């Protein structure tokens, strides 16, 4: 069977669209749905420097250190998205992100931690972990 590129793209889009509406299993997080759950998004480019990688790595470390239980039950998630890939472009557009960014999102609340991440992830990861935890904890109250 020979499928044209536009048909394949339409089919892929349809599958993704309807799969996002399906109920999620208890042990999985939904990556593309913004809800009252806390989601941490890290938007990056394909080519990354040591600091860019540190922001992602230290965010992941902090999330697992402080919120592992919440992440396992699907109430919280960390999602790293490449701005040069389709999924990253779509999510960046929906969150109104125009470049590299570290965001905490809960419903309509958006906290931008990009500056704190880039200032501290490599040079003072413990401070960065504390800042991230404090901002997330405020959203959980």
XYZ file of C-alpha atoms in Angstrom:
141
model
C 0.000 0.000 0.000
C 1.401 3.381 -1.023
C 0.423 6.288 1.271
C 1.218 9.881 0.366
C 3.035 12.107 2.844
C 0.005 14.388 3.459
C -2.183 11.341 4.120
C 0.398 9.896 6.491
C 0.654 13.198 8.361
C -3.129 13.438 8.655
C -3.334 9.861 9.927
C -0.561 10.477 12.463
C -2.201 13.706 13.655
C -5.577 11.944 14.031
C -4.078 9.086 16.041
C -2.226 11.517 18.336
C -5.294 13.717 18.746
C -7.567 10.878 19.801
C -4.972 9.053 21.874
C -4.534 12.156 24.045
C -8.234 11.977 24.952
C -8.080 8.362 26.106
C -8.087 7.671 29.849
C -4.574 7.295 31.160
C -3.481 4.186 33.018
C -2.755 4.734 36.711
C 0.985 4.277 36.240
C 1.537 6.770 33.395
C 1.633 10.539 33.145
C -0.017 12.445 30.340
C 2.643 14.496 28.596
C 0.591 16.704 26.334
C -2.390 17.650 28.488
C -2.181 20.699 30.698
C -4.334 20.201 33.770
C -4.462 20.913 37.463
C -1.556 18.501 37.868
C 1.882 20.092 38.131
C 4.002 19.696 35.014
C 7.556 20.902 34.606
C 8.561 21.580 31.016
C 12.098 22.105 29.788
C 12.299 23.450 26.245
C 15.676 23.174 24.538
C 17.338 23.127 21.138
C 19.075 20.169 19.519
C 22.556 21.594 20.078
C 23.071 22.183 23.769
C 25.909 23.413 25.917
C 26.942 21.991 29.297
C 24.675 24.466 31.108
C 21.658 23.505 28.998
C 22.253 19.846 29.793
C 22.745 20.668 33.480
C 19.386 22.469 33.646
C 17.636 19.354 32.335
C 19.635 16.919 34.452
C 19.345 18.870 37.699
C 15.629 19.467 37.175
C 15.162 15.730 36.723
C 17.268 15.038 39.847
C 15.231 17.478 41.946
C 11.918 16.155 40.678
C 12.889 12.582 41.502
C 14.390 13.586 44.853
C 11.396 15.591 46.105
C 8.402 14.403 44.102
C 8.997 10.804 43.094
C 5.717 9.621 44.659
C 3.713 12.348 42.893
C 5.392 11.495 39.597
C 4.625 7.802 40.000
C 0.937 8.405 40.655
C 0.637 10.763 37.678
C -0.009 13.968 39.658
C 3.233 15.527 38.492
C 5.591 15.188 35.583
C 8.790 16.408 34.000
C 8.878 16.731 30.231
C 11.901 17.709 28.162
C 10.986 18.981 24.701
C 13.188 19.789 21.730
C 12.053 23.049 20.124
C 13.271 21.799 16.757
C 10.955 18.775 16.774
C 7.235 18.826 16.035
C 6.060 17.876 19.529
C 8.293 20.558 21.064
C 7.089 23.189 18.607
C 3.434 22.386 19.319
C 3.827 22.474 23.095
C 5.912 25.660 22.920
C 3.165 27.310 20.894
C 0.455 26.229 23.344
C 2.487 27.524 26.306
C 3.608 30.640 24.414
C 7.303 29.763 24.673
C 9.611 31.300 22.087
C 12.969 29.841 23.109
C 14.777 27.797 25.698
C 12.718 27.780 28.864
C 12.084 25.975 32.127
C 8.438 26.286 33.160
C 6.337 24.960 35.995
C 2.700 24.747 34.938
C -0.413 24.035 36.954
C -3.671 24.962 35.258
C -3.415 28.632 34.337
C -0.395 29.215 36.603
C 2.971 29.382 34.878
C 6.246 29.933 36.700
C 9.294 30.657 34.583
C 12.480 29.344 36.191
C 14.706 29.714 33.138
C 17.010 32.318 34.686
C 17.313 30.473 37.996
C 18.086 27.250 36.155
C 20.776 28.736 33.954
C 22.355 30.650 36.846
C 22.489 27.735 39.286
C 22.148 24.286 37.688
C 25.882 23.906 37.005
C 27.433 26.144 39.627
C 25.093 25.533 42.577
C 22.724 22.623 41.945
C 21.631 22.429 45.605
C 20.397 26.037 45.439
C 18.621 25.314 42.158
C 16.926 22.246 43.699
C 15.725 24.387 46.628
C 14.334 27.096 44.326
C 12.528 24.524 42.184
C 11.102 22.778 45.257
C 9.914 26.041 46.827
C 8.113 27.108 43.644
C 6.446 23.728 43.171
C 5.484 23.498 46.842
C 3.700 26.864 46.544
C 1.578 25.426 43.737
C 0.699 22.349 45.791
C -0.781 24.365 48.678
